[in-house]
């Protein structure tokens, strides 16, 4: 009944959360030891993420609004980021400046140090996941029930493109660490990897194409391997704009 797991780069800790309402922290250098438990979550855990190295944890619940911030020194919730709907995705930006959340038909960006709301954008549909481009921070992606992966301008909220190709809701979208590509995972049982390319307003008539042949072939091969060894269920939405995948 594991919902999410999150490995913190440059450390040896693995964070997990799930339906039993318990956050667990595994020391990957001491696999024979029992994990540390941070319990008393107000609901089944939907998302987990590290904040400020391994000192704080973000978590959200499947049936409770908001994002909770846990201080690991006390094991207590020290603050809640208030939302009107349950948060289905929470991501800390690579530079540590922003927390990106998706709740209902809204994508929000929060100050990761002072926890104030920086930006909030209404989406064209209910979205389940959003991700901020990590290198320049000038665009973000979102995917949800309309089966598309939308690309937006971070500063204005203007839609820059739409990636089409999935045949089920998109449950997860994430940029690669360098921002050169992004991934989308869908309820249709596939993961698509899209190339990120500069999008100008004059290119709007070119958007909405399928992934390029090479990228699509790689994505299809990944999907075949996953489907042959795993039962994929679950979360998703679609998309088609720069060119495609997720995690």
PDB file of C-alpha atoms in Angstrom:
ATOM      1  CA  UNK A   1       0.000   0.000   0.000  1.00  0.00           C
ATOM      2  CA  UNK A   2       2.902   2.315  -0.778  1.00  0.00           C
ATOM      3  CA  UNK A   3       1.733   5.551  -2.361  1.00  0.00           C
ATOM      4  CA  UNK A   4       4.943   7.477  -3.007  1.00  0.00           C
ATOM      5  CA  UNK A   5       8.658   7.174  -2.392  1.00  0.00           C
ATOM      6  CA  UNK A   6      11.307   9.863  -2.713  1.00  0.00           C
ATOM      7  CA  UNK A   7      15.079   9.479  -2.743  1.00  0.00           C
ATOM      8  CA  UNK A   8      17.089  12.543  -1.787  1.00  0.00           C
ATOM      9  CA  UNK A   9      20.081  13.082  -4.055  1.00  0.00           C
ATOM     10  CA  UNK A  10      23.516  13.334  -2.435  1.00  0.00           C
ATOM     11  CA  UNK A  11      22.273  11.592   0.701  1.00  0.00           C
ATOM     12  CA  UNK A  12      21.436   8.013   1.600  1.00  0.00           C
ATOM     13  CA  UNK A  13      17.876   8.447   2.841  1.00  0.00           C
ATOM     14  CA  UNK A  14      14.728   7.112   1.197  1.00  0.00           C
ATOM     15  CA  UNK A  15      11.344   8.591   2.145  1.00  0.00           C
ATOM     16  CA  UNK A  16       8.071   6.677   1.674  1.00  0.00           C
ATOM     17  CA  UNK A  17       4.398   7.230   2.466  1.00  0.00           C
ATOM     18  CA  UNK A  18       1.158   5.396   1.797  1.00  0.00           C
ATOM     19  CA  UNK A  19      -2.326   4.397   2.788  1.00  0.00           C
ATOM     20  CA  UNK A  20      -1.399   3.527   6.372  1.00  0.00           C
ATOM     21  CA  UNK A  21      -0.721   7.231   7.163  1.00  0.00           C
ATOM     22  CA  UNK A  22       2.917   6.683   8.193  1.00  0.00           C
ATOM     23  CA  UNK A  23       5.998   8.395   6.775  1.00  0.00           C
ATOM     24  CA  UNK A  24       9.045   6.119   6.805  1.00  0.00           C
ATOM     25  CA  UNK A  25      12.695   7.088   6.366  1.00  0.00           C
ATOM     26  CA  UNK A  26      15.082   4.342   5.280  1.00  0.00           C
ATOM     27  CA  UNK A  27      18.861   4.605   5.694  1.00  0.00           C
ATOM     28  CA  UNK A  28      20.222   3.000   2.531  1.00  0.00           C
ATOM     29  CA  UNK A  29      23.586   2.488   4.197  1.00  0.00           C
ATOM     30  CA  UNK A  30      21.948   0.429   6.928  1.00  0.00           C
ATOM     31  CA  UNK A  31      19.376  -1.722   5.208  1.00  0.00           C
ATOM     32  CA  UNK A  32      19.247  -4.165   8.126  1.00  0.00           C
ATOM     33  CA  UNK A  33      17.879  -1.463  10.458  1.00  0.00           C
ATOM     34  CA  UNK A  34      14.200  -0.632  10.882  1.00  0.00           C
ATOM     35  CA  UNK A  35      13.166   2.663   9.228  1.00  0.00           C
ATOM     36  CA  UNK A  36      12.415   5.735  11.265  1.00  0.00           C
ATOM     37  CA  UNK A  37       8.680   6.379  11.403  1.00  0.00           C
ATOM     38  CA  UNK A  38       6.948   9.754  11.398  1.00  0.00           C
ATOM     39  CA  UNK A  39       3.310   8.919  12.020  1.00  0.00           C
ATOM     40  CA  UNK A  40       0.028  10.660  12.827  1.00  0.00           C
ATOM     41  CA  UNK A  41      -0.562  11.915   9.299  1.00  0.00           C
ATOM     42  CA  UNK A  42      -4.149  13.221   9.108  1.00  0.00           C
ATOM     43  CA  UNK A  43      -4.921  10.936   6.163  1.00  0.00           C
ATOM     44  CA  UNK A  44      -3.589   8.460   3.618  1.00  0.00           C
ATOM     45  CA  UNK A  45      -0.415   9.933   2.154  1.00  0.00           C
ATOM     46  CA  UNK A  46      -0.539  10.926  -1.531  1.00  0.00           C
ATOM     47  CA  UNK A  47       2.766  12.767  -2.000  1.00  0.00           C
ATOM     48  CA  UNK A  48       6.071  13.041  -0.147  1.00  0.00           C
ATOM     49  CA  UNK A  49       9.176  15.151  -0.814  1.00  0.00           C
ATOM     50  CA  UNK A  50      12.283  16.328   1.005  1.00  0.00           C
ATOM     51  CA  UNK A  51      12.713  20.032   1.724  1.00  0.00           C
ATOM     52  CA  UNK A  52      15.947  21.747   2.778  1.00  0.00           C
ATOM     53  CA  UNK A  53      18.102  18.658   2.467  1.00  0.00           C
ATOM     54  CA  UNK A  54      16.900  16.041   4.947  1.00  0.00           C
ATOM     55  CA  UNK A  55      15.626  18.372   7.665  1.00  0.00           C
ATOM     56  CA  UNK A  56      12.019  18.801   6.562  1.00  0.00           C
ATOM     57  CA  UNK A  57       9.394  16.742   4.734  1.00  0.00           C
ATOM     58  CA  UNK A  58       6.458  17.812   2.584  1.00  0.00           C
ATOM     59  CA  UNK A  59       3.432  15.546   2.463  1.00  0.00           C
ATOM     60  CA  UNK A  60      -0.149  15.680   1.233  1.00  0.00           C
ATOM     61  CA  UNK A  61      -3.132  13.388   1.742  1.00  0.00           C
ATOM     62  CA  UNK A  62      -5.606  11.818  -0.650  1.00  0.00           C
ATOM     63  CA  UNK A  63      -8.684  13.163   1.133  1.00  0.00           C
ATOM     64  CA  UNK A  64      -7.413  16.213   3.053  1.00  0.00           C
ATOM     65  CA  UNK A  65      -6.607  19.636   1.602  1.00  0.00           C
ATOM     66  CA  UNK A  66      -3.227  21.309   1.901  1.00  0.00           C
ATOM     67  CA  UNK A  67       0.440  20.369   2.145  1.00  0.00           C
ATOM     68  CA  UNK A  68       1.962  19.642   5.522  1.00  0.00           C
ATOM     69  CA  UNK A  69       5.541  20.552   6.483  1.00  0.00           C
ATOM     70  CA  UNK A  70       7.156  18.202   8.988  1.00  0.00           C
ATOM     71  CA  UNK A  71      10.202  19.157  11.069  1.00  0.00           C
ATOM     72  CA  UNK A  72      12.183  15.945  11.546  1.00  0.00           C
ATOM     73  CA  UNK A  73      13.837  17.222  14.717  1.00  0.00           C
ATOM     74  CA  UNK A  74      10.486  17.210  16.498  1.00  0.00           C
ATOM     75  CA  UNK A  75       8.575  14.850  14.233  1.00  0.00           C
ATOM     76  CA  UNK A  76       5.717  17.370  14.198  1.00  0.00           C
ATOM     77  CA  UNK A  77       3.828  19.345  11.575  1.00  0.00           C
ATOM     78  CA  UNK A  78       5.113  22.926  11.791  1.00  0.00           C
ATOM     79  CA  UNK A  79       3.112  24.521   8.968  1.00  0.00           C
ATOM     80  CA  UNK A  80       0.413  23.786   6.411  1.00  0.00           C
ATOM     81  CA  UNK A  81       0.155  25.282   2.925  1.00  0.00           C
ATOM     82  CA  UNK A  82      -3.582  25.785   2.491  1.00  0.00           C
ATOM     83  CA  UNK A  83      -5.343  24.664  -0.696  1.00  0.00           C
ATOM     84  CA  UNK A  84      -9.014  24.296  -1.627  1.00  0.00           C
ATOM     85  CA  UNK A  85      -8.638  20.718  -2.858  1.00  0.00           C
ATOM     86  CA  UNK A  86      -6.426  17.729  -1.955  1.00  0.00           C
ATOM     87  CA  UNK A  87      -2.921  18.115  -3.372  1.00  0.00           C
ATOM     88  CA  UNK A  88      -2.081  15.395  -5.884  1.00  0.00           C
ATOM     89  CA  UNK A  89       1.455  16.560  -6.672  1.00  0.00           C
ATOM     90  CA  UNK A  90       4.145  18.417  -4.732  1.00  0.00           C
ATOM     91  CA  UNK A  91       7.634  19.153  -6.047  1.00  0.00           C
ATOM     92  CA  UNK A  92      10.560  21.172  -4.681  1.00  0.00           C
ATOM     93  CA  UNK A  93      12.439  23.046  -7.428  1.00  0.00           C
ATOM     94  CA  UNK A  94      16.017  22.078  -8.140  1.00  0.00           C
ATOM     95  CA  UNK A  95      17.336  25.414  -6.877  1.00  0.00           C
ATOM     96  CA  UNK A  96      15.289  25.133  -3.677  1.00  0.00           C
ATOM     97  CA  UNK A  97      13.309  28.336  -4.311  1.00  0.00           C
ATOM     98  CA  UNK A  98       9.821  27.029  -5.054  1.00  0.00           C
ATOM     99  CA  UNK A  99       7.359  24.352  -4.080  1.00  0.00           C
ATOM    100  CA  UNK A 100       5.089  23.427  -6.992  1.00  0.00           C
ATOM    101  CA  UNK A 101       1.691  21.939  -6.134  1.00  0.00           C
ATOM    102  CA  UNK A 102      -1.297  20.719  -8.124  1.00  0.00           C
ATOM    103  CA  UNK A 103      -4.743  20.656  -6.546  1.00  0.00           C
ATOM    104  CA  UNK A 104      -7.973  20.341  -8.470  1.00  0.00           C
ATOM    105  CA  UNK A 105      -7.761  22.663 -11.469  1.00  0.00           C
ATOM    106  CA  UNK A 106      -5.036  24.871  -9.975  1.00  0.00           C
ATOM    107  CA  UNK A 107      -1.232  24.891 -10.059  1.00  0.00           C
ATOM    108  CA  UNK A 108       0.442  26.907  -7.305  1.00  0.00           C
ATOM    109  CA  UNK A 109       4.008  28.024  -6.626  1.00  0.00           C
ATOM    110  CA  UNK A 110       5.091  28.641  -3.035  1.00  0.00           C
ATOM    111  CA  UNK A 111       8.195  30.257  -1.567  1.00  0.00           C
ATOM    112  CA  UNK A 112      10.143  27.267  -0.236  1.00  0.00           C
ATOM    113  CA  UNK A 113      11.830  29.338   2.477  1.00  0.00           C
ATOM    114  CA  UNK A 114       9.049  31.608   3.746  1.00  0.00           C
ATOM    115  CA  UNK A 115       6.131  29.443   2.535  1.00  0.00           C
ATOM    116  CA  UNK A 116       4.068  32.281   1.097  1.00  0.00           C
ATOM    117  CA  UNK A 117       2.051  31.815  -2.096  1.00  0.00           C
ATOM    118  CA  UNK A 118       4.001  33.252  -5.054  1.00  0.00           C
ATOM    119  CA  UNK A 119       1.790  32.380  -8.042  1.00  0.00           C
ATOM    120  CA  UNK A 120      -1.476  30.555  -8.642  1.00  0.00           C
ATOM    121  CA  UNK A 121      -2.804  29.614 -12.078  1.00  0.00           C
ATOM    122  CA  UNK A 122      -6.144  28.131 -13.080  1.00  0.00           C
ATOM    123  CA  UNK A 123      -5.768  25.192 -15.452  1.00  0.00           C
ATOM    124  CA  UNK A 124      -8.007  24.218 -18.395  1.00  0.00           C
ATOM    125  CA  UNK A 125      -8.969  20.967 -16.624  1.00  0.00           C
ATOM    126  CA  UNK A 126      -8.413  19.097 -13.371  1.00  0.00           C
ATOM    127  CA  UNK A 127      -4.696  18.371 -13.179  1.00  0.00           C
ATOM    128  CA  UNK A 128      -2.964  15.696 -11.156  1.00  0.00           C
ATOM    129  CA  UNK A 129       0.659  16.716 -11.538  1.00  0.00           C
ATOM    130  CA  UNK A 130       2.852  19.723 -12.341  1.00  0.00           C
ATOM    131  CA  UNK A 131       6.578  20.322 -12.660  1.00  0.00           C
ATOM    132  CA  UNK A 132       8.739  23.448 -12.953  1.00  0.00           C
ATOM    133  CA  UNK A 133      11.519  23.544 -15.569  1.00  0.00           C
ATOM    134  CA  UNK A 134      14.689  23.187 -13.450  1.00  0.00           C
ATOM    135  CA  UNK A 135      17.354  25.035 -15.442  1.00  0.00           C
ATOM    136  CA  UNK A 136      15.764  28.395 -16.276  1.00  0.00           C
ATOM    137  CA  UNK A 137      12.514  28.191 -14.292  1.00  0.00           C
ATOM    138  CA  UNK A 138      10.661  29.978 -17.082  1.00  0.00           C
ATOM    139  CA  UNK A 139       8.030  27.356 -17.876  1.00  0.00           C
ATOM    140  CA  UNK A 140       6.118  24.564 -16.216  1.00  0.00           C
ATOM    141  CA  UNK A 141       4.157  21.539 -17.322  1.00  0.00           C
ATOM    142  CA  UNK A 142       0.878  20.112 -16.073  1.00  0.00           C
ATOM    143  CA  UNK A 143      -1.120  16.993 -16.884  1.00  0.00           C
ATOM    144  CA  UNK A 144      -4.477  15.645 -15.834  1.00  0.00           C
ATOM    145  CA  UNK A 145      -7.860  14.373 -16.839  1.00  0.00           C
ATOM    146  CA  UNK A 146      -7.892  15.717 -20.420  1.00  0.00           C
ATOM    147  CA  UNK A 147      -5.018  13.316 -21.327  1.00  0.00           C
ATOM    148  CA  UNK A 148      -2.737  16.105 -22.564  1.00  0.00           C
ATOM    149  CA  UNK A 149       0.513  17.530 -21.208  1.00  0.00           C
ATOM    150  CA  UNK A 150       0.265  21.318 -21.207  1.00  0.00           C
ATOM    151  CA  UNK A 151       3.260  23.680 -21.209  1.00  0.00           C
ATOM    152  CA  UNK A 152       2.864  27.112 -19.603  1.00  0.00           C
ATOM    153  CA  UNK A 153       4.895  30.270 -19.123  1.00  0.00           C
ATOM    154  CA  UNK A 154       5.892  30.449 -15.451  1.00  0.00           C
ATOM    155  CA  UNK A 155       5.752  34.259 -15.288  1.00  0.00           C
ATOM    156  CA  UNK A 156       2.400  34.833 -17.013  1.00  0.00           C
ATOM    157  CA  UNK A 157       0.559  31.517 -16.930  1.00  0.00           C
ATOM    158  CA  UNK A 158       0.078  31.684 -20.715  1.00  0.00           C
ATOM    159  CA  UNK A 159      -0.186  28.283 -22.392  1.00  0.00           C
ATOM    160  CA  UNK A 160       2.772  27.744 -24.724  1.00  0.00           C
ATOM    161  CA  UNK A 161       1.921  24.334 -26.078  1.00  0.00           C
ATOM    162  CA  UNK A 162       0.044  21.093 -25.655  1.00  0.00           C
ATOM    163  CA  UNK A 163       1.473  17.574 -26.062  1.00  0.00           C
ATOM    164  CA  UNK A 164      -1.056  15.015 -27.258  1.00  0.00           C
ATOM    165  CA  UNK A 165      -0.503  11.288 -27.385  1.00  0.00           C
ATOM    166  CA  UNK A 166      -1.815   9.596 -24.251  1.00  0.00           C
ATOM    167  CA  UNK A 167      -5.088   7.680 -24.230  1.00  0.00           C
ATOM    168  CA  UNK A 168      -5.888   8.045 -20.538  1.00  0.00           C
ATOM    169  CA  UNK A 169      -5.608  10.629 -17.765  1.00  0.00           C
ATOM    170  CA  UNK A 170      -2.079  11.806 -16.995  1.00  0.00           C
ATOM    171  CA  UNK A 171      -1.141  11.065 -13.398  1.00  0.00           C
ATOM    172  CA  UNK A 172       2.450  12.280 -13.233  1.00  0.00           C
ATOM    173  CA  UNK A 173       4.672  14.747 -15.103  1.00  0.00           C
ATOM    174  CA  UNK A 174       8.298  15.610 -14.335  1.00  0.00           C
ATOM    175  CA  UNK A 175      11.164  17.441 -16.005  1.00  0.00           C
ATOM    176  CA  UNK A 176      14.548  15.786 -16.361  1.00  0.00           C
ATOM    177  CA  UNK A 177      17.248  17.304 -14.104  1.00  0.00           C
ATOM    178  CA  UNK A 178      18.705  19.326 -16.994  1.00  0.00           C
ATOM    179  CA  UNK A 179      15.334  20.469 -18.325  1.00  0.00           C
ATOM    180  CA  UNK A 180      16.018  19.128 -21.816  1.00  0.00           C
ATOM    181  CA  UNK A 181      13.111  16.703 -21.686  1.00  0.00           C
ATOM    182  CA  UNK A 182      10.122  15.821 -19.562  1.00  0.00           C
ATOM    183  CA  UNK A 183       8.125  12.691 -18.887  1.00  0.00           C
ATOM    184  CA  UNK A 184       4.450  11.910 -18.511  1.00  0.00           C
ATOM    185  CA  UNK A 185       2.916   8.801 -16.961  1.00  0.00           C
ATOM    186  CA  UNK A 186      -0.657   7.929 -17.867  1.00  0.00           C
ATOM    187  CA  UNK A 187      -3.458   5.632 -16.875  1.00  0.00           C
ATOM    188  CA  UNK A 188      -3.149   4.168 -20.376  1.00  0.00           C
ATOM    189  CA  UNK A 189      -0.152   2.187 -19.077  1.00  0.00           C
ATOM    190  CA  UNK A 190       2.533   4.170 -20.898  1.00  0.00           C
ATOM    191  CA  UNK A 191       5.336   6.569 -20.071  1.00  0.00           C
ATOM    192  CA  UNK A 192       6.115   9.140 -22.750  1.00  0.00           C
ATOM    193  CA  UNK A 193       9.299  11.207 -22.929  1.00  0.00           C
ATOM    194  CA  UNK A 194       9.058  14.582 -24.631  1.00  0.00           C
ATOM    195  CA  UNK A 195      11.892  16.800 -25.798  1.00  0.00           C
ATOM    196  CA  UNK A 196      11.772  20.325 -24.415  1.00  0.00           C
ATOM    197  CA  UNK A 197      12.299  22.906 -27.151  1.00  0.00           C
ATOM    198  CA  UNK A 198      11.918  26.673 -27.203  1.00  0.00           C
ATOM    199  CA  UNK A 199       8.333  27.605 -28.060  1.00  0.00           C
ATOM    200  CA  UNK A 200       7.444  30.965 -29.564  1.00  0.00           C
ATOM    201  CA  UNK A 201       4.013  32.451 -30.137  1.00  0.00           C
ATOM    202  CA  UNK A 202       4.524  32.097 -33.914  1.00  0.00           C
ATOM    203  CA  UNK A 203       4.834  28.342 -33.528  1.00  0.00           C
ATOM    204  CA  UNK A 204       1.348  27.766 -32.134  1.00  0.00           C
ATOM    205  CA  UNK A 205       0.178  26.104 -35.357  1.00  0.00           C
ATOM    206  CA  UNK A 206       2.944  23.511 -35.010  1.00  0.00           C
ATOM    207  CA  UNK A 207       2.038  22.427 -31.503  1.00  0.00           C
ATOM    208  CA  UNK A 208       0.123  19.294 -30.719  1.00  0.00           C
ATOM    209  CA  UNK A 209       2.197  16.934 -32.833  1.00  0.00           C
ATOM    210  CA  UNK A 210       3.176  13.398 -31.853  1.00  0.00           C
ATOM    211  CA  UNK A 211       6.646  12.756 -30.357  1.00  0.00           C
ATOM    212  CA  UNK A 212       9.476  12.623 -32.886  1.00  0.00           C
ATOM    213  CA  UNK A 213      10.210   9.181 -34.310  1.00  0.00           C
ATOM    214  CA  UNK A 214      13.336   8.518 -32.264  1.00  0.00           C
ATOM    215  CA  UNK A 215      11.853   9.741 -28.987  1.00  0.00           C
ATOM    216  CA  UNK A 216       8.603   7.851 -29.569  1.00  0.00           C
ATOM    217  CA  UNK A 217      10.505   4.651 -30.323  1.00  0.00           C
ATOM    218  CA  UNK A 218      12.462   4.949 -27.078  1.00  0.00           C
ATOM    219  CA  UNK A 219       9.307   5.702 -25.093  1.00  0.00           C
ATOM    220  CA  UNK A 220       7.450   2.768 -26.652  1.00  0.00           C
ATOM    221  CA  UNK A 221      10.337   0.437 -25.851  1.00  0.00           C
ATOM    222  CA  UNK A 222      10.345   1.628 -22.217  1.00  0.00           C
ATOM    223  CA  UNK A 223       6.588   1.076 -22.039  1.00  0.00           C
ATOM    224  CA  UNK A 224       6.888  -2.455 -23.445  1.00  0.00           C
ATOM    225  CA  UNK A 225       9.535  -3.391 -20.905  1.00  0.00           C
ATOM    226  CA  UNK A 226       7.483  -1.992 -18.040  1.00  0.00           C
ATOM    227  CA  UNK A 227       4.297  -3.692 -19.169  1.00  0.00           C
ATOM    228  CA  UNK A 228       6.079  -7.032 -19.487  1.00  0.00           C
ATOM    229  CA  UNK A 229       7.280  -6.958 -15.884  1.00  0.00           C
ATOM    230  CA  UNK A 230       4.841  -4.801 -13.991  1.00  0.00           C
ATOM    231  CA  UNK A 231       1.126  -4.183 -13.668  1.00  0.00           C
ATOM    232  CA  UNK A 232       0.706  -0.476 -14.241  1.00  0.00           C
ATOM    233  CA  UNK A 233      -2.312   1.115 -12.649  1.00  0.00           C
ATOM    234  CA  UNK A 234      -3.206   4.350 -11.776  1.00  0.00           C
ATOM    235  CA  UNK A 235      -2.487   7.974 -12.118  1.00  0.00           C
ATOM    236  CA  UNK A 236      -2.231   9.975 -15.215  1.00  0.00           C
ATOM    237  CA  UNK A 237      -2.979  12.569 -17.783  1.00  0.00           C
ATOM    238  CA  UNK A 238      -1.747  13.298 -21.276  1.00  0.00           C
ATOM    239  CA  UNK A 239       0.110  15.791 -23.269  1.00  0.00           C
ATOM    240  CA  UNK A 240       1.974  16.822 -26.449  1.00  0.00           C
ATOM    241  CA  UNK A 241       4.086  20.012 -26.914  1.00  0.00           C
ATOM    242  CA  UNK A 242       7.835  20.081 -26.704  1.00  0.00           C
ATOM    243  CA  UNK A 243       8.227  16.272 -26.909  1.00  0.00           C
ATOM    244  CA  UNK A 244       7.483  13.771 -24.039  1.00  0.00           C
ATOM    245  CA  UNK A 245       7.727  11.320 -20.671  1.00  0.00           C
ATOM    246  CA  UNK A 246       7.366  11.017 -16.781  1.00  0.00           C
ATOM    247  CA  UNK A 247       7.948   9.174 -13.642  1.00  0.00           C
TER     248      UNK A 247
END
